[in-house]
Amino acid sequence: MSTAPGQEAKSPLIRLRGVSKAYRRGDIVVPVLENVDLDIEAGAFEAFMGPSGSGKSTLLNLISGLDRPTTGVVEVGGQDLARMSDKELSDWRAGHVGFVFQLYNLLPVLTAAENVELPLLLTPLSRAERREHVAAALEVVGLGHRMGHRPPQLSGGEQQRVAIARAIVTDPDLLIADEPTGDLDRKSAEQVLDLFEVLHHELHKTLVMVTHDPHAAERADLVRHLEKGLLQ
Amino acid sequence: MTFGRLVWKDLLRNPLRLVLTVLAGAVGVMAFIFLRTVVDLFYSSAESAQADRLFTRAKASITADLPLSYLPRISTVPGVDDITFYGFFGGRYGDSQRDFFGSAFVDPPSFMRVFDELVVAPREVAAFQADPCGALIGKELAKRYGWKSGDRVTLQGTIYPGEWTFNVRGIYDVRTGSLDTNSLFFPYRCLNEKLPDERKDRVGAFMVRVEDPSRSAAVSSAVDAMFANSPYPTRTESERAATLGFISMLSAIITAVQVVATVILLIILLVIGNTLAMSVRERTRDLSTLRAMGFKSGRVVMLVLFESLAIGLCSGGLGVLIAPPLVRGFVAVVGSQMGGLPADFMREGTLVLGVLAAVGVSLLAGIIPAWRAVRIPVAEGLRKVA
Ligand SMILES: Nc1ncnc2c1ncn2[C@@H]1O[C@H](COP(=O)(O)OP(=O)(O)OP(=O)(O)O)[C@@H](O)[C@H]1O
Ligand SMILES: [Mg+2]
C-alpha cells in the first residue's frame, strides 16, 4: 500500500492524468484546473508558483486527498484518490500525508506537545509511545525545550516549526505545504526552509510546496508554474 | 493527551462563556425542578387525601360539637363501612406559643381502623388500647420533647379545665396522607368520665369510611338528610373531594406551570445551542485542520456533542444542587397555607428528571452545531480565516 522511496523507482509517487477541477458558483461553473498531467517522484522536493487564483491550493488539495477532481485520475502511491470514500480518504491522509499551512493552524488551547500529539490520537500507539514520538518530532524542529508552551506564547516561526513537527510525527511519505513561509519574516522563513531541506535530504520525505516567495522556491529541486489552471 | 482532554481544553477555550452558559443552564434546571415540584405538591396533596373517607361535623360551625349518639345512626346509612369519631381537646403544654401541638380524644380501636395510614408498632397499639389514659403521639412530637413510651405528659386543659395527665403508650408515623405527626391522641373514656353530665358524650366530628368511594357523595347527603331536622344538623364532606375541588379550581394554573417548565427546557436548548454554534463557527478552521489530519466526521461530531454533554451535565448538576434549598425555602413560606405538606415533597424523581432533561436538551442542542462542523468540505473549511 505505501510506497517506500526507491521501491518503485519507475512509477512516480504522485501521478495526475487529465485532471480538471471546476467549482460551481450558483449556476456558473468556474473552471480552476484544466487537463493537468503531473508526475512527482518519491523523495522529490517540488515547488509550485503562480499568480493568486491560479489554482495552486486546489492542486495541493487534490494531491493530498482533501478534495476530488471533477474529472481525471489522481494517483498517489498507486492508489486512485478520486475513487475513495470520505472515510477512506481520512484514513489515507492520516497514514500518508503531513500538512503545513500558511497560518500554522495550531489549536490555541493546546500546548506545543499536545498539538504535535493530535495526529497520534488516530494511531494505536500507547500514551508513552506517543510521548516519545512527540519529543522526537519536536527535537527535529529544534523546539524540544518549548513543549509546554501554547501557540500564543510562541513566535510565528516557532509556531510553524511546531506545525512541521505535527506534520512529521506520524512519519508520512508526503509533506504538503501551502505557502509555509507566507506569514514569516526572512529569518524564520529560512529556518523553516532549512528544516524542509533536512526532511528532504535526511529523512527522504516527498515535499510539495506552494509559494509566492522566489527564495523559498529556490530551495526546491524543481519549480513548476501554474497559470490560469494550466501547468506550464 | 486523550480525546477527553481535547474536549476539556476546547471547553475551556472561553472560560467566561462556559461559566455563563453553565450558569444559565443551571438556573434553567433549577427553575424546571422548582416548577415540577410545585406541580407534584398539588397532586400529592390530593393523592394523600383519602378518597373513601368522609368527615361529618356540625353544620352550625366548625367548633360546635355533635352528640355521640349519632354514631350508631350514621352506621346504619347504606354504604357506610366503618366509623370513628374525635374531639378537639386543645390542651396546652408549657406557656409559650411555640409549645403548642394538636391534642384530641379518639376511640382507639375504631380510630386505628379508619385511619389505616397510621403506622404503630403492634405492641404499642395494644398498650395504647389497654390504658384508659394512654397517649399515642406523633413521631415529630416525640422527637421534639424526647418523649418515649412510659413517659407521663401533663396538659393544661383549655376547653376542658384542669390538668390532664396521659401516659405515652405509642408513637405513630403516617404512611401517606394529610395527618401530621405532631399530635397527641388519647382515649375518649379518659376525658368523658370526668366531665359533668351536660358535657358528656359529645364529639367534634365523625369520620366515616365508605364502601365505594364513587358513591361518597350519595352517602354524604344521606347522612346529612338523616339529621337535617334534628337539633344538631350535620355537614359531611369527603377528604379528597375537598382537595380535588381545590385542585381543579387551580388546574389552569397548574397547566400554565407545566408549560413554563417546558419552555424553560426550550430556553436551555437555545442557550447551549447558541454557545456551541458560536464556538463551532469560531473553530471552523481548527476543526477542518483536525479533519485534514484524518479525524473522521464522526469524531468531530463526537467532539462537539461531548462538549455539549459536558455543559449539560454541569448545568444539571449545579441545578440539582441549588434547587432543593430554594424549594425548601418556598415550602417553608407557603407550606402552612397549603395545609401542611408531606415531608418528602422533593421527589428524587424530579431531581433525576431535571438532570436527564439537561443532558437530553444539551445533546439536542449540540446536534445542529456538530452537523454544521462537518457539513462544510475540509478544503473549504481550511480557507476560512477565523
Ligand atoms: N470552494 C470553492 N468554491 C468556489 N470557488 C473556489 C473554491 N475554492 C477555490 N475557488 C476558486 O478557485 C480559484 C483558485 O483557487 P486557489 O485557492 O486554488 O488559488 P491559489 O492559486 O491557491 O491562490 P492564492 O495564491 O491566492 O492562494 C480561485 O478563483 C478561487 O476563488
Ligand atoms: Mg492558495
CSV table of C-alpha atoms in Angstrom, one decimal, chain B residues 155-383:
chain,number,residue,atom,x,y,z
B,155,LEU,CA,-51.5,19.1,79.6
B,156,GLN,CA,-53.3,22.2,80.8
B,157,GLY,CA,-56.9,21.9,79.6
B,158,THR,CA,-58.4,24.9,77.8
B,159,ILE,CA,-61.7,23.6,76.6
B,160,TYR,CA,-61.8,21.1,79.5
B,161,PRO,CA,-60.4,22.9,82.6
B,162,GLY,CA,-57.9,21.3,84.8
B,163,GLU,CA,-54.7,19.4,84.4
B,164,TRP,CA,-54.7,16.2,82.4
B,165,THR,CA,-52.0,13.6,82.6
B,166,PHE,CA,-51.5,10.9,80.0
B,167,ASN,CA,-49.1,8.0,79.7
B,168,VAL,CA,-47.3,7.8,76.4
B,169,ARG,CA,-48.0,4.3,75.1
B,170,GLY,CA,-47.1,4.5,71.5
B,171,ILE,CA,-45.5,6.6,68.8
B,172,TYR,CA,-47.1,6.8,65.3
B,173,ASP,CA,-45.9,7.7,61.9
B,174,VAL,CA,-48.1,8.1,58.8
B,175,ARG,CA,-47.6,6.2,55.6
B,176,THR,CA,-49.1,8.9,53.4
B,177,GLY,CA,-51.7,11.4,53.9
B,178,SER,CA,-52.8,14.6,55.4
B,179,LEU,CA,-52.3,13.7,59.0
B,180,ASP,CA,-49.3,15.3,60.6
B,181,THR,CA,-47.0,13.5,63.1
B,182,ASN,CA,-47.2,16.4,65.6
B,183,SER,CA,-50.3,15.5,67.6
B,184,LEU,CA,-51.3,13.6,70.7
B,185,PHE,CA,-54.3,11.3,70.8
B,186,PHE,CA,-55.8,9.8,73.9
B,187,PRO,CA,-58.9,7.7,74.6
B,188,TYR,CA,-62.3,9.3,74.9
B,189,ARG,CA,-63.0,7.4,78.1
B,190,CYS,CA,-60.2,9.2,80.0
B,191,LEU,CA,-61.9,12.6,79.5
B,192,ASN,CA,-65.6,11.6,79.4
B,193,GLU,CA,-65.7,10.0,82.8
B,194,LYS,CA,-64.5,13.2,84.5
B,195,LEU,CA,-66.9,15.6,82.7
B,196,PRO,CA,-70.1,17.0,84.2
B,197,ASP,CA,-73.3,15.3,82.8
B,198,GLU,CA,-74.2,18.1,80.5
B,199,ARG,CA,-70.8,17.9,78.7
B,200,LYS,CA,-70.6,14.1,78.5
B,201,ASP,CA,-70.9,12.2,75.2
B,202,ARG,CA,-70.2,15.0,72.8
B,203,VAL,CA,-67.7,14.7,69.9
B,204,GLY,CA,-66.2,17.1,67.4
B,205,ALA,CA,-66.7,15.1,64.3
B,206,PHE,CA,-67.3,11.6,62.9
B,207,MET,CA,-65.0,10.1,60.3
B,208,VAL,CA,-66.9,7.7,58.1
B,209,ARG,CA,-65.3,5.2,55.7
B,210,VAL,CA,-67.5,4.4,52.8
B,211,GLU,CA,-67.5,1.0,51.0
B,212,ASP,CA,-67.4,2.6,47.5
B,213,PRO,CA,-65.6,5.9,47.1
B,214,SER,CA,-67.5,6.7,43.9
B,215,ARG,CA,-70.7,6.7,46.0
B,216,SER,CA,-69.4,9.0,48.7
B,217,ALA,CA,-71.5,11.9,47.5
B,218,ALA,CA,-74.7,9.8,48.0
B,219,VAL,CA,-73.5,8.7,51.4
B,220,SER,CA,-72.8,12.3,52.4
B,221,SER,CA,-76.2,13.5,51.5
B,222,ALA,CA,-77.9,10.5,53.2
B,223,VAL,CA,-76.0,11.3,56.4
B,224,ASP,CA,-76.8,15.0,56.3
B,225,ALA,CA,-80.5,14.2,55.4
B,226,MET,CA,-80.8,12.0,58.4
B,227,PHE,CA,-80.0,14.9,60.8
B,228,ALA,CA,-81.5,17.7,58.8
B,229,ASN,CA,-84.4,18.3,61.2
B,230,SER,CA,-82.6,17.3,64.4
B,231,PRO,CA,-81.3,19.9,66.9
B,232,TYR,CA,-77.8,19.4,65.5
B,233,PRO,CA,-77.8,19.3,61.7
B,234,THR,CA,-74.6,17.9,60.1
B,235,ARG,CA,-72.4,18.7,57.2
B,236,THR,CA,-70.5,15.8,55.5
B,237,GLU,CA,-67.6,16.2,53.1
B,238,SER,CA,-65.1,13.8,51.6
B,239,GLU,CA,-61.5,14.4,52.3
B,240,ARG,CA,-60.4,14.0,48.7
B,241,ALA,CA,-63.4,15.8,47.2
B,242,ALA,CA,-62.4,18.9,49.2
B,243,THR,CA,-58.8,18.6,48.0
B,244,LEU,CA,-59.6,17.8,44.4
B,245,GLY,CA,-62.2,20.5,44.2
B,246,PHE,CA,-59.4,22.9,45.2
B,247,ILE,CA,-57.0,21.5,42.6
B,248,SER,CA,-59.5,21.6,39.7
B,249,MET,CA,-60.0,25.2,40.5
B,250,LEU,CA,-56.3,25.6,40.0
B,251,SER,CA,-55.9,23.4,37.0
B,252,ALA,CA,-55.4,26.2,34.6
B,253,ILE,CA,-52.6,27.5,36.7
B,254,ILE,CA,-51.1,24.0,37.0
B,255,THR,CA,-51.2,23.7,33.2
B,256,ALA,CA,-49.5,27.0,32.9
B,257,VAL,CA,-46.8,26.0,35.3
B,258,GLN,CA,-46.2,22.8,33.3
B,259,VAL,CA,-46.0,24.8,30.1
B,260,VAL,CA,-43.5,27.2,31.7
B,261,ALA,CA,-41.4,24.2,32.8
B,262,THR,CA,-41.3,23.0,29.2
B,263,VAL,CA,-40.5,26.5,27.9
B,264,ILE,CA,-37.5,26.6,30.3
B,265,LEU,CA,-36.1,23.4,28.7
B,266,LEU,CA,-36.5,25.1,25.3
B,267,ILE,CA,-34.6,28.1,26.6
B,268,ILE,CA,-31.8,25.9,27.9
B,269,LEU,CA,-31.7,24.3,24.5
B,270,LEU,CA,-31.3,27.7,22.8
B,271,VAL,CA,-28.7,29.0,25.2
B,272,ILE,CA,-26.5,25.9,25.0
B,273,GLY,CA,-27.1,25.6,21.3
B,274,ASN,CA,-26.1,29.2,20.7
B,275,THR,CA,-22.9,28.8,22.7
B,276,LEU,CA,-22.0,25.7,20.8
B,277,ALA,CA,-22.9,27.2,17.4
B,278,MET,CA,-20.6,30.2,18.2
B,279,SER,CA,-17.8,28.0,19.4
B,280,VAL,CA,-18.0,25.7,16.4
B,281,ARG,CA,-18.1,28.7,14.0
B,282,GLU,CA,-15.0,30.2,15.6
B,283,ARG,CA,-13.3,26.9,15.3
B,284,THR,CA,-14.2,26.1,11.7
B,285,ARG,CA,-10.5,26.2,10.7
B,286,ASP,CA,-9.3,24.2,13.7
B,287,LEU,CA,-11.9,21.5,13.2
B,288,SER,CA,-11.1,21.4,9.5
B,289,THR,CA,-7.4,21.0,10.4
B,290,LEU,CA,-8.3,18.0,12.5
B,291,ARG,CA,-10.3,16.6,9.6
B,292,ALA,CA,-7.3,17.2,7.2
B,293,MET,CA,-5.1,15.2,9.6
B,294,GLY,CA,-7.5,12.3,9.3
B,295,PHE,CA,-10.1,12.9,12.1
B,296,LYS,CA,-13.3,11.5,10.6
B,297,SER,CA,-16.6,13.4,10.7
B,298,GLY,CA,-17.9,11.0,13.4
B,299,ARG,CA,-15.1,12.0,15.7
B,300,VAL,CA,-15.6,15.7,15.1
B,301,VAL,CA,-19.3,15.3,15.8
B,302,MET,CA,-18.4,13.5,19.0
B,303,LEU,CA,-16.1,16.3,20.0
B,304,VAL,CA,-18.9,18.8,19.7
B,305,LEU,CA,-21.5,16.5,21.3
B,306,PHE,CA,-19.2,15.7,24.2
B,307,GLU,CA,-18.7,19.4,24.8
B,308,SER,CA,-22.4,19.8,24.7
B,309,LEU,CA,-22.9,16.9,27.1
B,310,ALA,CA,-20.4,18.3,29.5
B,311,ILE,CA,-22.2,21.6,29.6
B,312,GLY,CA,-25.5,19.8,30.1
B,313,LEU,CA,-24.1,17.7,32.9
B,314,CYS,CA,-22.5,20.7,34.7
B,315,SER,CA,-25.8,22.7,34.3
B,316,GLY,CA,-27.8,19.7,35.6
B,317,GLY,CA,-25.5,19.0,38.5
B,318,LEU,CA,-25.4,22.6,39.6
B,319,GLY,CA,-29.2,23.0,39.1
B,320,VAL,CA,-29.8,19.9,41.3
B,321,LEU,CA,-27.5,21.3,43.9
B,322,ILE,CA,-29.2,24.7,44.2
B,323,ALA,CA,-32.8,23.6,43.6
B,324,PRO,CA,-33.6,21.8,47.0
B,325,PRO,CA,-32.7,24.8,49.2
B,326,LEU,CA,-34.8,27.0,47.0
B,327,VAL,CA,-37.7,24.7,47.0
B,328,ARG,CA,-37.4,24.2,50.8
B,329,GLY,CA,-37.4,27.9,51.3
B,330,PHE,CA,-40.5,28.2,49.2
B,331,VAL,CA,-42.3,25.4,51.1
B,332,ALA,CA,-41.3,26.9,54.4
B,333,VAL,CA,-43.1,30.1,53.3
B,334,VAL,CA,-46.2,28.6,51.7
B,335,GLY,CA,-46.3,25.2,53.2
B,336,SER,CA,-48.7,26.1,56.0
B,337,GLN,CA,-51.0,27.8,53.6
B,338,MET,CA,-51.3,24.6,51.6
B,339,GLY,CA,-52.4,22.8,54.8
B,340,GLY,CA,-49.2,21.1,55.7
B,341,LEU,CA,-47.0,19.4,53.1
B,342,PRO,CA,-45.6,15.9,53.1
B,343,ALA,CA,-42.1,15.8,54.4
B,344,ASP,CA,-40.8,14.2,51.2
B,345,PHE,CA,-42.2,16.9,48.9
B,346,MET,CA,-38.9,17.0,46.9
B,347,ARG,CA,-39.1,13.9,44.9
B,348,GLU,CA,-35.9,12.2,43.8
B,349,GLY,CA,-37.6,11.5,40.5
B,350,THR,CA,-37.9,15.2,39.9
B,351,LEU,CA,-34.2,15.8,40.5
B,352,VAL,CA,-33.3,12.9,38.2
B,353,LEU,CA,-35.7,14.3,35.7
B,354,GLY,CA,-34.0,17.7,35.9
B,355,VAL,CA,-30.6,16.2,35.2
B,356,LEU,CA,-32.0,14.0,32.4
B,357,ALA,CA,-33.7,16.9,30.8
B,358,ALA,CA,-30.5,19.0,31.0
B,359,VAL,CA,-28.5,16.2,29.4
B,360,GLY,CA,-31.1,15.4,26.7
B,361,VAL,CA,-31.6,19.1,25.9
B,362,SER,CA,-27.8,19.7,25.7
B,363,LEU,CA,-27.3,16.8,23.3
B,364,LEU,CA,-30.1,18.0,21.2
B,365,ALA,CA,-28.5,21.5,21.3
B,366,GLY,CA,-25.3,20.0,20.1
B,367,ILE,CA,-26.7,18.3,17.0
B,368,ILE,CA,-27.0,21.3,14.7
B,369,PRO,CA,-23.6,22.8,15.5
B,370,ALA,CA,-22.0,19.3,15.2
B,371,TRP,CA,-23.6,18.8,11.9
B,372,ARG,CA,-22.5,22.2,10.7
B,373,ALA,CA,-19.0,21.5,11.8
B,374,VAL,CA,-18.7,18.5,9.4
B,375,ARG,CA,-21.1,19.7,6.6
B,376,ILE,CA,-18.5,22.1,5.2
B,377,PRO,CA,-15.9,20.3,2.9
B,378,VAL,CA,-12.5,20.1,4.6
B,379,ALA,CA,-10.8,22.1,1.8
B,380,GLU,CA,-13.3,24.9,2.2
B,381,GLY,CA,-13.1,24.9,5.9
B,382,LEU,CA,-9.3,25.4,5.8
B,383,ARG,CA,-9.7,28.5,3.7
